[in-house]
PDB file of C-alpha atoms in Angstrom:
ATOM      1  CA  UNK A   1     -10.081 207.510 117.451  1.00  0.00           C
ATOM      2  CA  UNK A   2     -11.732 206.043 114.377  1.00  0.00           C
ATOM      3  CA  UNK A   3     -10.012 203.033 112.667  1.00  0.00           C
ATOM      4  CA  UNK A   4     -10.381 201.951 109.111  1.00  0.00           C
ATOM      5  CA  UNK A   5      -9.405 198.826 107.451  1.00  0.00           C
ATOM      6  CA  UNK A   6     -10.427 196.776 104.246  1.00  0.00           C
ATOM      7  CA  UNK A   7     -10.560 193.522 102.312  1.00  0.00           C
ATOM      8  CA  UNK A   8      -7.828 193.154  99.726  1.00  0.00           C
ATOM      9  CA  UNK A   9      -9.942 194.457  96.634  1.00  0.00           C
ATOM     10  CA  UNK A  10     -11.258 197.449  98.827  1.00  0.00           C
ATOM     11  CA  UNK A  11     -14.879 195.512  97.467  1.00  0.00           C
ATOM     12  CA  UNK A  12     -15.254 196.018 101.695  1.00  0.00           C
ATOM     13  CA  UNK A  13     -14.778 198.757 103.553  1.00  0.00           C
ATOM     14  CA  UNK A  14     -15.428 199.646 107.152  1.00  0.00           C
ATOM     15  CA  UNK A  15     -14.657 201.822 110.319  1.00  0.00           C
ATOM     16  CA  UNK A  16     -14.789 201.409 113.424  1.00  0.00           C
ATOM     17  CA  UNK A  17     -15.498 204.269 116.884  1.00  0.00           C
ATOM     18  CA  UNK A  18     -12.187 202.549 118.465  1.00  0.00           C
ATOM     19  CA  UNK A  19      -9.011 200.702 117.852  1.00  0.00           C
ATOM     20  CA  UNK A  20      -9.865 196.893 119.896  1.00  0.00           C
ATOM     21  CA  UNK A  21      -8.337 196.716 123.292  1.00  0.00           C
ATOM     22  CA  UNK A  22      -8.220 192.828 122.571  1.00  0.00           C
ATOM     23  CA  UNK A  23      -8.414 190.361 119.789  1.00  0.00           C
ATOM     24  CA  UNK A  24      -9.849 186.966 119.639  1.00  0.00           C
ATOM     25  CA  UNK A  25      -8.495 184.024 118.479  1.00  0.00           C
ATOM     26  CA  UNK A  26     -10.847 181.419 117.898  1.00  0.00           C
ATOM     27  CA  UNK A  27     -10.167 177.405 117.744  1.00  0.00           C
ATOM     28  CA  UNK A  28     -13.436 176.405 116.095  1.00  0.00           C
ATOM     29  CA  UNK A  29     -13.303 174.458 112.792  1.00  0.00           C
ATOM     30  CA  UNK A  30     -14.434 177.571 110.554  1.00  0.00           C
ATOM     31  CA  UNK A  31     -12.180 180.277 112.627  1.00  0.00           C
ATOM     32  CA  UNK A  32      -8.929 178.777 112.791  1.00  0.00           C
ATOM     33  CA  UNK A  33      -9.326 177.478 108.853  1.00  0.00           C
ATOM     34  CA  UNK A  34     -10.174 181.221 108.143  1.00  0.00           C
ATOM     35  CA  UNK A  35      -7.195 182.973 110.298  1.00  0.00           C
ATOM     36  CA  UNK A  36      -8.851 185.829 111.525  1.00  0.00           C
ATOM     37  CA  UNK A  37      -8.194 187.689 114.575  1.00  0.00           C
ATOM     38  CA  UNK A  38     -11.209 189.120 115.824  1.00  0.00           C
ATOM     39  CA  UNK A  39     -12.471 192.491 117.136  1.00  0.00           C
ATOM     40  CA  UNK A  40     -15.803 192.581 118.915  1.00  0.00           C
ATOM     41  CA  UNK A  41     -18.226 195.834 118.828  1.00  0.00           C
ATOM     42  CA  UNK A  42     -21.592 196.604 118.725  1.00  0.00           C
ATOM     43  CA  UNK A  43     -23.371 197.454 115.803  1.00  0.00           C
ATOM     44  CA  UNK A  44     -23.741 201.315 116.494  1.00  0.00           C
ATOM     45  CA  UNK A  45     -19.680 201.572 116.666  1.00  0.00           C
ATOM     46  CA  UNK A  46     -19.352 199.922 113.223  1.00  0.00           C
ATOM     47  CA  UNK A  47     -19.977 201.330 109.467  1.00  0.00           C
ATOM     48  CA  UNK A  48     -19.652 199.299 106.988  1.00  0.00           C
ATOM     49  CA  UNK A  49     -19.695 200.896 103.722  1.00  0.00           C
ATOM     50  CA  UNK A  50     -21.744 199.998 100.549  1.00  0.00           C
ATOM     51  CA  UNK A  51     -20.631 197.232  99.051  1.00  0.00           C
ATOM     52  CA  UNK A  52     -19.693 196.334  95.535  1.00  0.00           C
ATOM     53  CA  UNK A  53     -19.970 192.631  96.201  1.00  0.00           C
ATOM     54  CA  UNK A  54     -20.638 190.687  99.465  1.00  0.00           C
ATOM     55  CA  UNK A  55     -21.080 187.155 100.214  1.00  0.00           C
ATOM     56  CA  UNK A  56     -22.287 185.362 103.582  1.00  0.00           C
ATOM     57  CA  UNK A  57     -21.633 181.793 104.865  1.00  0.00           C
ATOM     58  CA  UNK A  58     -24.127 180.228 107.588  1.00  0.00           C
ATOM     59  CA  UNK A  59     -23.252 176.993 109.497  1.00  0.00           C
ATOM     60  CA  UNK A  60     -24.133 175.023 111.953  1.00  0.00           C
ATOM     61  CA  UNK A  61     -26.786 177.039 114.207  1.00  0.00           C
ATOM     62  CA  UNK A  62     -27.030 179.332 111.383  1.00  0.00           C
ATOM     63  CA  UNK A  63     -27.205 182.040 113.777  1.00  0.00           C
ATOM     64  CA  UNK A  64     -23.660 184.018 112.890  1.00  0.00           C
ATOM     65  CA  UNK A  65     -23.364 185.284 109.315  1.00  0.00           C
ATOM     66  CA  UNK A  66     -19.957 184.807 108.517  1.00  0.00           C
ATOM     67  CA  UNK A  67     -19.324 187.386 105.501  1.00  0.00           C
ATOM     68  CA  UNK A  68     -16.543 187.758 103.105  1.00  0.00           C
ATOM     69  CA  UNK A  69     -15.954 189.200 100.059  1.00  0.00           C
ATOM     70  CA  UNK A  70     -16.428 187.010  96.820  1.00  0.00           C
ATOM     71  CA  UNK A  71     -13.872 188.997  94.750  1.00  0.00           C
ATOM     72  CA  UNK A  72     -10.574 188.349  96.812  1.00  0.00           C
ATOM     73  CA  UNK A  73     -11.766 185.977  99.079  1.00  0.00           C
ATOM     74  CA  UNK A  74     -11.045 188.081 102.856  1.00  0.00           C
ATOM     75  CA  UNK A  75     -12.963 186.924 105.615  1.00  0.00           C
ATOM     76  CA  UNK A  76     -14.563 190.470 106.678  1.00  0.00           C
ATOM     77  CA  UNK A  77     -16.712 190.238 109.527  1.00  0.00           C
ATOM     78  CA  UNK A  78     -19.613 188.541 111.121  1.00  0.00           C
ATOM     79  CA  UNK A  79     -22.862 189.313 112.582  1.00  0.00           C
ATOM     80  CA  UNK A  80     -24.056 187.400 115.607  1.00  0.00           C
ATOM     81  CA  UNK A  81     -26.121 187.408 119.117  1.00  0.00           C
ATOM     82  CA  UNK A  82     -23.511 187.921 121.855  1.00  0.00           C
ATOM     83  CA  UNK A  83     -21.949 184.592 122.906  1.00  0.00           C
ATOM     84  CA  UNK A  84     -20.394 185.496 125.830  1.00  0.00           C
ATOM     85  CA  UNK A  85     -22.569 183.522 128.501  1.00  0.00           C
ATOM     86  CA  UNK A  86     -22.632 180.626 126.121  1.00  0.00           C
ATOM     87  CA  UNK A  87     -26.090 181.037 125.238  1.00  0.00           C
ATOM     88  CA  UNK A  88     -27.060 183.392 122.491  1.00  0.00           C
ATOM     89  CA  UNK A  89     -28.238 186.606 123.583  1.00  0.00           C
ATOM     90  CA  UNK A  90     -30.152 188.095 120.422  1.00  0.00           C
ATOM     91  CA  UNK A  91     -31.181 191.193 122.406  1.00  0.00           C
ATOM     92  CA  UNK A  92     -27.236 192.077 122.693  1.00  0.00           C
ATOM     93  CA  UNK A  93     -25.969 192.031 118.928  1.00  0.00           C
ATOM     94  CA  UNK A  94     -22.279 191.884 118.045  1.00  0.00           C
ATOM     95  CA  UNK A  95     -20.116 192.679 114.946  1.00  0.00           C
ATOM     96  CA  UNK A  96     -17.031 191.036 115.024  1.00  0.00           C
ATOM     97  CA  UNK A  97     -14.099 192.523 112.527  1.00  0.00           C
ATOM     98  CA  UNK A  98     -11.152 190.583 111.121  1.00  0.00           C
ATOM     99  CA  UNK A  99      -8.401 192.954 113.362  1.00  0.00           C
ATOM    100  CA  UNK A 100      -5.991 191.346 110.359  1.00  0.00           C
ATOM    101  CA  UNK A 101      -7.996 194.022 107.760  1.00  0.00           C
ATOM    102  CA  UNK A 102      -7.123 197.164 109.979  1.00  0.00           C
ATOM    103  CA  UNK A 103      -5.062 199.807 108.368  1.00  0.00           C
ATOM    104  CA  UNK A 104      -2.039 200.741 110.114  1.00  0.00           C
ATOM    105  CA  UNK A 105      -2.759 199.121 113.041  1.00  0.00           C
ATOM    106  CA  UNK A 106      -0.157 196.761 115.371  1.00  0.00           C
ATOM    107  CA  UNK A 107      -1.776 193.644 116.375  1.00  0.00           C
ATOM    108  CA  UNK A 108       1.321 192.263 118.378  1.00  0.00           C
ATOM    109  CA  UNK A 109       0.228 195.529 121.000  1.00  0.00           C
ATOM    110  CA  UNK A 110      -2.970 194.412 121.737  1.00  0.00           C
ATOM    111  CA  UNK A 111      -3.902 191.278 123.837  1.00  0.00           C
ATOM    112  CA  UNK A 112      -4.715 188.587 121.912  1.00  0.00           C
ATOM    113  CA  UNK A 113      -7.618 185.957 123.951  1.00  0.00           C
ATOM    114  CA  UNK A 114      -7.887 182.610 122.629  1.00  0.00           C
ATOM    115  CA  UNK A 115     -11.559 181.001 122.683  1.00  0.00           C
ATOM    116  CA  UNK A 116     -11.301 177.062 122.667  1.00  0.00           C
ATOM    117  CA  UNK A 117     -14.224 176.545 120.220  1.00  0.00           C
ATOM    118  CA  UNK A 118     -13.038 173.488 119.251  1.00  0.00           C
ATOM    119  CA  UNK A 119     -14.065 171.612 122.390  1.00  0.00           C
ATOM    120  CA  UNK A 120     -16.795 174.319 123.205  1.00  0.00           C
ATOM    121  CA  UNK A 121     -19.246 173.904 120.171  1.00  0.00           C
TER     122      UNK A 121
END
């Protein structure tokens, strides 16, 4: 079943095929100033509506766009190679959604996997 969420302003709005089974947590500097919770899909299972205003942040690698929205400040979602081996994989593509923006969704029932990206990268 389709899930929707939003920044604050509504400036961002997306959808997504499926409510996550998981969320991440992540320890690196930028993720745990930020807050976010993370959900992890594939482009194709993500729509991300027009936007009135948009705003990315690159650090570091400058691989991972790390978007927000400029009028109410949300952290949104990023765009990045798949991580998961520890290597990025830029044939494998991943959208990762701040969970926190979801509509009517509980995050205290889904598992919630913390990533130590503090000592990692």
């Amino acid at each position: 079943m389709p899930l929707k969420g939003s920044c604050h302003c509504k400036a961002t709005v997306f959808e997504v095929t499926q409510a996550p089974v998981s969320v991440t947590r992540c320890t690196c500097s930028i993720c745990s100033k930020k807050g976010a919770l993370w959900a992890y899909y594939s482009p194709d299972e993500v729509r991300i509506a027009p936007q009135r205003s948009s705003a990315t942040y690159r650090w570091q690698s400058m691989t991972v766009k790390h978007n927000f929205c400029p009028t109410c400040g949300c952290t949104t979602f990023t765009e990045s190679p798949d991580w998961s081996t520890g290597e990025p994989n830029f044939d494998n593509m991943r959208v990762a959604v701040n969970a926190r923006l979801f509509d009517d969704f509980d995050l205290d029932a889904v598992e919630m996997v913390t990533i130590d990206g503090k000592n990692l990268w």
